Short mmCIF file of C-alpha atoms (C1' of nucleotides) in Angstrom, two decimals:
data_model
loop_
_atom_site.label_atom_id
_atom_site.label_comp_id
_atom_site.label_asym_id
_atom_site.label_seq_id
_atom_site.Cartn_x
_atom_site.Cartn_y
_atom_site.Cartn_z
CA UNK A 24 98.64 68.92 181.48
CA UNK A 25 96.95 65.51 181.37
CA UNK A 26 98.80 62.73 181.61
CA UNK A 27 97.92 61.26 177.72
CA UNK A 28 99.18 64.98 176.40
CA UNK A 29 101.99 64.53 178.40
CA UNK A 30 103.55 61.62 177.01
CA UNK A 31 102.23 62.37 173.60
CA UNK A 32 104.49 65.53 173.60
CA UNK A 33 107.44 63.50 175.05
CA UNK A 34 107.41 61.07 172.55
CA UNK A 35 106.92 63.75 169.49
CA UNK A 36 110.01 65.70 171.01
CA UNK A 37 111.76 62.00 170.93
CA UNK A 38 110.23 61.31 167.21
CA UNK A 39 111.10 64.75 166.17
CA UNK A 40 114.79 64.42 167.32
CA UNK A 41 115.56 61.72 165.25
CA UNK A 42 113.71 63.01 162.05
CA UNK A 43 114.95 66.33 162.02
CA UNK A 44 118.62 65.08 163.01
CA UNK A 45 118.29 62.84 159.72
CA UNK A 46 116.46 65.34 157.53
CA UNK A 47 117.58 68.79 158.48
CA UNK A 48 115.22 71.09 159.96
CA UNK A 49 112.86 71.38 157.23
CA UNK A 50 111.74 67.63 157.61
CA UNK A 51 108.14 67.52 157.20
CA UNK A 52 105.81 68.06 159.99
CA UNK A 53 103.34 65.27 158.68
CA UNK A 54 105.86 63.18 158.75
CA UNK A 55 106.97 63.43 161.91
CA UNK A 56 103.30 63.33 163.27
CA UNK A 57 103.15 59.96 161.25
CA UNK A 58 105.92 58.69 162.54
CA UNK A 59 105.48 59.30 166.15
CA UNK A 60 102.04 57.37 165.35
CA UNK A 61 99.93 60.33 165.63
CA UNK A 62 97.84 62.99 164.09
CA UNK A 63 99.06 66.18 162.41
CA UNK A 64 96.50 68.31 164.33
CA UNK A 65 98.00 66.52 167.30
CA UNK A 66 102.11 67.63 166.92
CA UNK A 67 100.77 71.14 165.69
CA UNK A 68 98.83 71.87 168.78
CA UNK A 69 101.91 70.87 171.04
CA UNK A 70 104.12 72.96 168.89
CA UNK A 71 102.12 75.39 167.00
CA UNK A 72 105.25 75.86 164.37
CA UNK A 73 107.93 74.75 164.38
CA UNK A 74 110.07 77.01 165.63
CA UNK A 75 108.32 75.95 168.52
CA UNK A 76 109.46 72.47 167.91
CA UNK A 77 113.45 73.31 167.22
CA UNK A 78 112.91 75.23 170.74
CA UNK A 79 111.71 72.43 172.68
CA UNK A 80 114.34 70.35 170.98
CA UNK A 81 117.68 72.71 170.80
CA UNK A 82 116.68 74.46 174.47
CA UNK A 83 119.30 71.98 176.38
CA UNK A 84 121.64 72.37 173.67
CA UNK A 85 121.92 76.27 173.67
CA UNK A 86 121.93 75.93 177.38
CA UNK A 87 125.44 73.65 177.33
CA UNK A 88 126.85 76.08 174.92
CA UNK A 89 126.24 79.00 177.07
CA UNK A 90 127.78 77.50 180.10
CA UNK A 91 130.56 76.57 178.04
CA UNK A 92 131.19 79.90 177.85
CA UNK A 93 131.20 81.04 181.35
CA UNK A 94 133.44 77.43 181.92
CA UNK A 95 136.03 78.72 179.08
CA UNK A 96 136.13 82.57 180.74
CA UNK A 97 137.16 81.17 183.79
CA UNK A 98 139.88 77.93 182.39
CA UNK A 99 141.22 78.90 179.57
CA UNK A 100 143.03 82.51 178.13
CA UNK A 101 140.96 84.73 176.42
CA UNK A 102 141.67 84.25 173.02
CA UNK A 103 141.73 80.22 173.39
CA UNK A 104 138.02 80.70 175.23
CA UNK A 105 137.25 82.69 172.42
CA UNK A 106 138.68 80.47 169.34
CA UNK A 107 137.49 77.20 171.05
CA UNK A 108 133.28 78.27 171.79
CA UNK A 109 133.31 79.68 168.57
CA UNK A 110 134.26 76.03 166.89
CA UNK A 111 132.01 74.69 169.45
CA UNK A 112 128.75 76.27 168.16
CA UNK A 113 129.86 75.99 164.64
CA UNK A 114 130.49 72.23 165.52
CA UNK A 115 127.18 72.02 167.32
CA UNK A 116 124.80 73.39 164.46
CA UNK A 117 126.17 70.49 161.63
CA UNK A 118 123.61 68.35 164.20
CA UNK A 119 120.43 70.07 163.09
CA UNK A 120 120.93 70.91 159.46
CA UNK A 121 119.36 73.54 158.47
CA UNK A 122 119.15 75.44 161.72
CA UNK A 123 121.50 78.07 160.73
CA UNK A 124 118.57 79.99 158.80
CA UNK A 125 116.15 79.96 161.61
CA UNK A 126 118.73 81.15 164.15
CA UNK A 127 119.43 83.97 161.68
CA UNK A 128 116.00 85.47 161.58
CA UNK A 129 114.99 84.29 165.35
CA UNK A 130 117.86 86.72 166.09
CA UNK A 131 115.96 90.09 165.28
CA UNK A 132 112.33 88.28 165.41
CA UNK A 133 111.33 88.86 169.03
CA UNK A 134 108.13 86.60 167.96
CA UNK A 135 110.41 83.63 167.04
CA UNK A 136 109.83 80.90 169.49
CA UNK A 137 113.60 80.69 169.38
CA UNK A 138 114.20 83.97 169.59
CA UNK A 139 115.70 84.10 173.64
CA UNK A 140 117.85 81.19 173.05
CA UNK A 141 119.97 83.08 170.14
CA UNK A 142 119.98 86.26 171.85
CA UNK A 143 121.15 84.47 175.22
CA UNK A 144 123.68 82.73 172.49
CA UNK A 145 125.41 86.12 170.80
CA UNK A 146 125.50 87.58 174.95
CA UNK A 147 127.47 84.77 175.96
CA UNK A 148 129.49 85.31 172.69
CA UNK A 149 129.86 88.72 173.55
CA UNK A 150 131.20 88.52 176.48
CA UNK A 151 133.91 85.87 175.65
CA UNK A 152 134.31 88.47 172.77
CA UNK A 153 135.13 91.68 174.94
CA UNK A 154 137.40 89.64 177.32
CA UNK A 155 139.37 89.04 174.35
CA UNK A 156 139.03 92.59 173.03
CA UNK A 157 140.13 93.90 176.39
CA UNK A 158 143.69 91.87 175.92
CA UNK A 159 143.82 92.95 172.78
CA UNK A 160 144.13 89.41 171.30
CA UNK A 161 140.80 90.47 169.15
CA UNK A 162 140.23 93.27 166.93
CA UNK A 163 138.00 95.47 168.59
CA UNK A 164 136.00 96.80 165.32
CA UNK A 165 133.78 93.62 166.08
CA UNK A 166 130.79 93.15 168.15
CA UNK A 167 128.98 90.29 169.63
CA UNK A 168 126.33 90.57 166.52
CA UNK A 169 129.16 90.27 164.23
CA UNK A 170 130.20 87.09 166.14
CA UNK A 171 126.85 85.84 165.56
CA UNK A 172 126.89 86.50 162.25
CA UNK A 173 130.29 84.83 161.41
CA UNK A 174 129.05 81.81 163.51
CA UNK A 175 125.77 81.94 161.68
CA UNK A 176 128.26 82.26 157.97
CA UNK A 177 130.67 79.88 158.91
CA UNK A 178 128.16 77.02 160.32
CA UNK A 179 125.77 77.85 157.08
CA UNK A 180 128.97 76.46 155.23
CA UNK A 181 129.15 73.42 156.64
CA UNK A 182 125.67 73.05 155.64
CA UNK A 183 126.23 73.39 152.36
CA UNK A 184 127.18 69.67 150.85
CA UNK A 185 129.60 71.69 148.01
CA UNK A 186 131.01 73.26 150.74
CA UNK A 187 130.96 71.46 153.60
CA UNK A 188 134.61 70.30 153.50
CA UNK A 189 136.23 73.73 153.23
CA UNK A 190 134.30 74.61 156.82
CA UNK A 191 137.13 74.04 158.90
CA UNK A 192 139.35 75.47 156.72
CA UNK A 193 137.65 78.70 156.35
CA UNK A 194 137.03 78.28 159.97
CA UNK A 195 140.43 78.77 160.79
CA UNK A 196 140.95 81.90 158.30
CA UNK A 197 137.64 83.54 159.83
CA UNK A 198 139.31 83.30 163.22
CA UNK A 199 142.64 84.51 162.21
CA UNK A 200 141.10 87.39 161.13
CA UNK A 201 139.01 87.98 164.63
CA UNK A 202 142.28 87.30 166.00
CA UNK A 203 144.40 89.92 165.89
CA UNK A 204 147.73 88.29 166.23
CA UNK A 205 147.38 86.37 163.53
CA UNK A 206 147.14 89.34 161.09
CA UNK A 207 148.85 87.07 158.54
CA UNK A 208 152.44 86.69 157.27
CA UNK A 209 153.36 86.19 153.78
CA UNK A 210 151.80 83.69 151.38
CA UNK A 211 152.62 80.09 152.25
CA UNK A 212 153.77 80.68 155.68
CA UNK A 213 152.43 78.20 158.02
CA UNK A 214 150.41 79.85 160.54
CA UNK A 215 151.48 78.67 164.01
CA UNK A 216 149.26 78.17 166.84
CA UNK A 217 149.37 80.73 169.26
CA UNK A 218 148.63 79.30 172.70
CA UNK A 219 149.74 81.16 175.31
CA UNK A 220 152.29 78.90 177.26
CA UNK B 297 111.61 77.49 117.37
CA UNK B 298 108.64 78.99 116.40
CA UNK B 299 107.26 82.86 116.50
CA UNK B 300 104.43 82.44 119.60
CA UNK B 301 107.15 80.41 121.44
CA UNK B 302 109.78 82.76 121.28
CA UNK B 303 107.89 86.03 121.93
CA UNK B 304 106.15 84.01 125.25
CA UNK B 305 109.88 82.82 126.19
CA UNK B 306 110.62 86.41 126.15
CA UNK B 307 107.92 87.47 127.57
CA UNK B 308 108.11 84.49 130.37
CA UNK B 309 111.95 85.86 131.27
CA UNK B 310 111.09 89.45 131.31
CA UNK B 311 108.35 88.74 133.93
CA UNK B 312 110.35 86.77 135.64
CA UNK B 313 113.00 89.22 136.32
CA UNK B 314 110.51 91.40 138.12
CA UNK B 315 109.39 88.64 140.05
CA UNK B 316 111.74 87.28 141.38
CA UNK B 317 113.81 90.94 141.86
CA UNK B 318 110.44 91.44 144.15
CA UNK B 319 110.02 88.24 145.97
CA UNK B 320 113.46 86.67 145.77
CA UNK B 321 114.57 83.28 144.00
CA UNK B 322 111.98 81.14 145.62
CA UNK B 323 109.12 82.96 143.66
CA UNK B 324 106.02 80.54 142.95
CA UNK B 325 106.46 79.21 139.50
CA UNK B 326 102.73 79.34 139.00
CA UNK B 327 102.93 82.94 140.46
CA UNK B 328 105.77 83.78 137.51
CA UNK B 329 103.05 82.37 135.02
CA UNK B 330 100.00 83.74 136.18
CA UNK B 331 101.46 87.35 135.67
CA UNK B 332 103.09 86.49 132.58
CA UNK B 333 99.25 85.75 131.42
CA UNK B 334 100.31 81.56 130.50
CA UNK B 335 99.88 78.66 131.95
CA UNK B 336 102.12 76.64 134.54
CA UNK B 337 103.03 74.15 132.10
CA UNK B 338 104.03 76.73 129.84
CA UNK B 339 106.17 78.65 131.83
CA UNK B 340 107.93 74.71 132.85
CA UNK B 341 108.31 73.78 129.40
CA UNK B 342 110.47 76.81 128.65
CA UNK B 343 112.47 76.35 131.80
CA UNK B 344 111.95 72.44 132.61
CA UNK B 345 113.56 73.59 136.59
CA UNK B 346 113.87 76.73 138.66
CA UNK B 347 117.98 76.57 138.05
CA UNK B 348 117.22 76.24 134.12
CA UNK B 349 114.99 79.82 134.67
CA UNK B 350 117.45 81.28 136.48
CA UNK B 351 120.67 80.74 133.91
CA UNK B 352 118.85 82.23 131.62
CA UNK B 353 118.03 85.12 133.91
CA UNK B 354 121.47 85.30 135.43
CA UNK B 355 123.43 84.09 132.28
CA UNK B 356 124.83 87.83 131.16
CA UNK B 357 125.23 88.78 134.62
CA UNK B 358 127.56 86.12 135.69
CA UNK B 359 129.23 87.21 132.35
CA UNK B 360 129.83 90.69 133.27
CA UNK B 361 131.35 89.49 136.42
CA UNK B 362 133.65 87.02 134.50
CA UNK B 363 134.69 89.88 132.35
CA UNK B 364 135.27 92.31 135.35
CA UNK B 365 137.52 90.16 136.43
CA UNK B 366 140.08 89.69 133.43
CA UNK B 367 139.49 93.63 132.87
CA UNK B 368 140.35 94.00 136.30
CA UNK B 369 143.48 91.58 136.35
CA UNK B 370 144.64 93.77 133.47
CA UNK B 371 144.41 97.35 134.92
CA UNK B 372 145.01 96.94 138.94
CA UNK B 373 147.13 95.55 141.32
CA UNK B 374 146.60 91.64 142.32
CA UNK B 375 145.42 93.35 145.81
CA UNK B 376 143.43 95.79 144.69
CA UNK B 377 141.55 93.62 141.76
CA UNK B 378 141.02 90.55 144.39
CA UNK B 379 139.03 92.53 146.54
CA UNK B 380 137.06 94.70 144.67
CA UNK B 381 136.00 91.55 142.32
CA UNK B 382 135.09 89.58 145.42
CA UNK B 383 133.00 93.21 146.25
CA UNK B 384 131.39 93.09 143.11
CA UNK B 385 130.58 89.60 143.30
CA UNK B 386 128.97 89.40 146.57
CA UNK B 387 127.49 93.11 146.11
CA UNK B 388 125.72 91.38 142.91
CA UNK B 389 124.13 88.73 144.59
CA UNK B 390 121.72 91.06 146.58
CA UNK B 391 119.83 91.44 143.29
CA UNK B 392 118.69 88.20 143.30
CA UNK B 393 117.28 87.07 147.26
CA UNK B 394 118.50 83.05 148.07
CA UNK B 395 120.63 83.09 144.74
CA UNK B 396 123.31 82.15 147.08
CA UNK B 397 121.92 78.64 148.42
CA UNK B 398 121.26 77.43 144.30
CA UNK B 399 125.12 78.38 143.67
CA UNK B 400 126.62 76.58 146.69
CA UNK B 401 124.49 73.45 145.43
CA UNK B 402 125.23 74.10 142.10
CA UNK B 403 128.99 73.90 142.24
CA UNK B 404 129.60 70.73 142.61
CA UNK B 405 126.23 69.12 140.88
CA UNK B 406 127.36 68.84 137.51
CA UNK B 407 123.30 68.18 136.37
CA UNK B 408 122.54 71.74 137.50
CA UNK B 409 121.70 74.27 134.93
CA UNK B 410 124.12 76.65 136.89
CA UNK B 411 126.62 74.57 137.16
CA UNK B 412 128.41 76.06 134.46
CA UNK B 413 128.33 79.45 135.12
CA UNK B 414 129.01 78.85 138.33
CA UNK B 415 132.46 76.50 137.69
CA UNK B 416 133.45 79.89 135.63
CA UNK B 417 132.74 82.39 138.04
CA UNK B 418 135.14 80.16 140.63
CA UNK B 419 137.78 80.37 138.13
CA UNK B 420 137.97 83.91 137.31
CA UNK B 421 138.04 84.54 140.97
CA UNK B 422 141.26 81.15 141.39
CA UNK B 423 143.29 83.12 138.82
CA UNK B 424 142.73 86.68 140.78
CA UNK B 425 143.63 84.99 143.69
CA UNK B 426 146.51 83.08 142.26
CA UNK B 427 147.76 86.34 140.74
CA UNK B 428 147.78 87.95 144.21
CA UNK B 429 149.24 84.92 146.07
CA UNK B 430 152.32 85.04 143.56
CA UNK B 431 152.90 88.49 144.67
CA UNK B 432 152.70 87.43 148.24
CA UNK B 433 149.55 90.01 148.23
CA UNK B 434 147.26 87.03 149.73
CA UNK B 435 147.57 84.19 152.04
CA UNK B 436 148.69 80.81 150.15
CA UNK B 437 146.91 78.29 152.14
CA UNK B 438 143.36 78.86 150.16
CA UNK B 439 141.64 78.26 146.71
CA UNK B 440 139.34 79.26 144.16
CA UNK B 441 136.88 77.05 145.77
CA UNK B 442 137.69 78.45 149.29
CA UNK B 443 136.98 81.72 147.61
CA UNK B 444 134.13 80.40 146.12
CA UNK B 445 132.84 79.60 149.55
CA UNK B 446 133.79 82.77 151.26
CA UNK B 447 132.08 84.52 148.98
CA UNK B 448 128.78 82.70 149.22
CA UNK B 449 129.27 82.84 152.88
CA UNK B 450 129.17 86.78 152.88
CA UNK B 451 125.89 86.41 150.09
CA UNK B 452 124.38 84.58 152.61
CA UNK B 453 124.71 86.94 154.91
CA UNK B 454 123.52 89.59 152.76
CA UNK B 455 120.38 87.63 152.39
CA UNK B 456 119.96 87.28 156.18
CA UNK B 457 117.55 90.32 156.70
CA UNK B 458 118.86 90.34 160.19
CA UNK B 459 122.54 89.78 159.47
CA UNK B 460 122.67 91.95 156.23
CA UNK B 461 123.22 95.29 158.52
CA UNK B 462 126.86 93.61 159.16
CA UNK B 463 127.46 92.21 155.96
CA UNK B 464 129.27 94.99 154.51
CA UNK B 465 131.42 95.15 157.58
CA UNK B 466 132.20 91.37 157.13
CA UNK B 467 133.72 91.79 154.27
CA UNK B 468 136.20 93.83 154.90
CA UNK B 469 136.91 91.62 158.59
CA UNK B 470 137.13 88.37 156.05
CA UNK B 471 138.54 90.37 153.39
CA UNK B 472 141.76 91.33 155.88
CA UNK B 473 141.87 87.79 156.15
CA UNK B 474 142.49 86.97 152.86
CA UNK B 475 145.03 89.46 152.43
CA UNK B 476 148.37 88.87 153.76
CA UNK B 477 149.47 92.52 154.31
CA UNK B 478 149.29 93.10 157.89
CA UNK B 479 148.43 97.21 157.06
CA UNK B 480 145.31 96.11 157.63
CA UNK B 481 141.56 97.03 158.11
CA UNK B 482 139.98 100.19 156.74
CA UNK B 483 138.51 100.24 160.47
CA UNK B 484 141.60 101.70 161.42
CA UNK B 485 141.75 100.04 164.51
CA UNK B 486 144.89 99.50 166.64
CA UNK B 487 146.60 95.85 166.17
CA UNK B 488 148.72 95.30 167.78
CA UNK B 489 151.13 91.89 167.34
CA UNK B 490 151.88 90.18 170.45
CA UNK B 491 155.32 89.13 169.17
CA UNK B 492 156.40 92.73 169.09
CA UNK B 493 157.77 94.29 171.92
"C1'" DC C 24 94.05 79.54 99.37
"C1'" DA C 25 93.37 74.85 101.51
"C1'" DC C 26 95.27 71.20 103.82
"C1'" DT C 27 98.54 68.67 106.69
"C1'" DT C 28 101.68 68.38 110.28
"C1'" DA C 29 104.64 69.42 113.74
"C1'" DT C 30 104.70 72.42 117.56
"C1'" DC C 31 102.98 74.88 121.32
"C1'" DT C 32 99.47 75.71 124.84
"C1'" DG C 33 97.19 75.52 129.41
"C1'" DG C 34 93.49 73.35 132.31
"C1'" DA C 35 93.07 69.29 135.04
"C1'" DG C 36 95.19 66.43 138.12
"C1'" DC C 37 99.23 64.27 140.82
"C1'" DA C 38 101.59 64.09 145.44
"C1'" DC C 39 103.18 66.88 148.67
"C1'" DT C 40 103.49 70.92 152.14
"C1'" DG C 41 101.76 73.59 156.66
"C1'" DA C 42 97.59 74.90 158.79
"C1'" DT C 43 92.63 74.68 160.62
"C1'" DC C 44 88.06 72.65 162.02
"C1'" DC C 45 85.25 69.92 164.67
"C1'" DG C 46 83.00 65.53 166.03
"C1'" DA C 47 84.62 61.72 168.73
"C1'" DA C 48 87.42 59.63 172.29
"C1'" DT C 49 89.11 59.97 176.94
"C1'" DA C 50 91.40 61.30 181.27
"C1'" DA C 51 90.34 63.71 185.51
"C1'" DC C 52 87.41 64.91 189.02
"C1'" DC C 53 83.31 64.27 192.08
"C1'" DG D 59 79.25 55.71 187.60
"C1'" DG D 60 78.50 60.19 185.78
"C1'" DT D 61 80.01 64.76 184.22
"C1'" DT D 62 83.06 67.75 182.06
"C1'" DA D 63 86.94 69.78 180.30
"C1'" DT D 64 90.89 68.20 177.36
"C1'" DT D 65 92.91 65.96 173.89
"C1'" DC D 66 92.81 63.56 169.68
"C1'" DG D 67 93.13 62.88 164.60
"C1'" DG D 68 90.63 62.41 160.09
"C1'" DA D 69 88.87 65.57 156.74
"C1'" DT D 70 89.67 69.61 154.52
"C1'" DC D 71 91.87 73.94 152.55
"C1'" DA D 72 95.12 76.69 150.01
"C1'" DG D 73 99.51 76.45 148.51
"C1'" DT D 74 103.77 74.30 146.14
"C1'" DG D 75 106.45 71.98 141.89
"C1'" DC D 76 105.46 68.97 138.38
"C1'" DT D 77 103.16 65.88 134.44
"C1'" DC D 78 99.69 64.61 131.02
"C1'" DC D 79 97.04 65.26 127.07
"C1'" DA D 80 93.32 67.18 124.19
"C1'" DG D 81 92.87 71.16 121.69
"C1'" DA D 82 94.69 75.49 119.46
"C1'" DT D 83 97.86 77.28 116.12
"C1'" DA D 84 101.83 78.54 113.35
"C1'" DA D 85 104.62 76.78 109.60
"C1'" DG D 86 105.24 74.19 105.52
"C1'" DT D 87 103.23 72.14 101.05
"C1'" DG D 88 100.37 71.55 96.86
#
DNA sequence: CACTTATCTGGAGCACTGATCCGAATAACC
DNA sequence: GGTTATTCGGATCAGTGCTCCAGATAAGTG
């Protein structure tokens, strides 16, 4: 790669980072190119789409949340691991706005540029998952595509302005239900953490 | 309102049914009036936005599921009507592709043209769910808008080509969630509290 | 029926989107 | 310094939602 191209595609993937981190994911392409001080033709042929783009951008990012998940299956108990990547990745997409969509069809879309990055995602999930299965401290009618999807739910929430501040919340009734201690007690009752101590 | 008007407004809705049953909410306006045989302006002078369109699309359904709902508070038990509304709700949604993204922003934007329907959907669904929490049937610590939310969360999902495989399964995982009875999930699976024993 | 008027219509055009083409600029190599 | 393969970015295209306005037309009146 020549040395011009090189720090052309540095910069956009600098540019980019702070667009799309202010605008969501769908922030416009032109306007990125513009604001990096370059041509349109110029960002599209470094990232032909921009799935492309998120890839570049999100690859470190998936990366630290996978090895937070082989940190948390060796530290912590299985269903603390579980509970505490799971708000991790939920707390990690309300960076990118917007992302949850794309994850959701690079997930089955073996084209999609970010398409190795998710599925790397739900194994890691999967594995934390069947740890936690194997104690039974989750139910087991659950799979690590089911994780995704409640990840993909949950953080698609907190996207959602109206929403947005019932996403912890709901992100605590979502995991009482993987959990399967917490299978409830009756209305009103405080539901008390559960660490193992 | 005069004769040609009415029969194109008609005309305009009926068309846009198909269309957007086919190609989801996000169907081109100026594909909705092309087929309908009228102009663009046409089409946006009947239905000044795409949320104006779709209440009057969506207007009897969201009526139906209003009504459902104080049928269903009449006839079966606070358990029983809570979850098969919240089935019928989310099950509707597939009809109409991305509906769910236009209700989560039209909740709380009191300019939208759904805003209405969608403030009355949320509170037939608060008094099922307040009806059920009185009975100790479901867990006290949420609200009609928490409902609101869960239930756009599982739409979502449903509209998630990849994710809608799970969706149905979802609902029951979230549904158990909502419910306080611990005699839990139609999976049958074994849960088993850790307090016991 | 003839005429006026208020209403409705839809093509043309706006600014924007992602995507593509291709002549011009330029870094790399000899 | 010269050659060549790469890279660049303005121009352009088809698409979007949306607005304007001159012309068509239905409804009301004498």
């Amino acid at each position: 790669m020549r040395a011009d191209a090189r720090k052309n595609r540095d910069h956009l993937l600098a540019v980019a980072g702070t667009a799309i981190t202010e605008q969501g994911v769908d922030a416009s392409m032109r306007d990125i190119a513009r604001r990096a001080g370059v041509g349109l033709a110029t960002l599209l042929r470094h990232f032909p789409t921009r799935e492309a783009l998120l890839e570049a951008l999100l690859h470190t990012s998936f990366d630290e949340l996978t090895t937070k998940a082989d940190e948390l299956e060796k530290s912590a108990s299985p269903e603390d691991a579980l509970v505490s990547w799971l708000r991790d990745c939920v707390a990690w997409t309300t960076e990118y706005r917007g992302v949850t969509v794309l994850m959701a069809a690079a997930i089955e879309d073996t084209e999609s540029a970010l398409h190795a990055s998710c599925v790397t995602l739900r194994a890691a999930g999967a594995r934390l998952l069947a740890r936690a299965q194997a104690e039974g401290a989750a139910r087991g009618d659950i799979d690590g595509t089911d994780l995704f999807a409640l990840i993909a739910a949950l953080a698609w929430l907190g996207d959602q302005p109206s929403l947005a501040p019932r996403a912890d919340h709901l992100f605590d009734v979502v995991a009482s239900a993987i959990l399967t201690s917490a299978a409830g007690g009756p209305a009103g009752e405080e539901r008390r953490p559960r660490t193992r101590g």
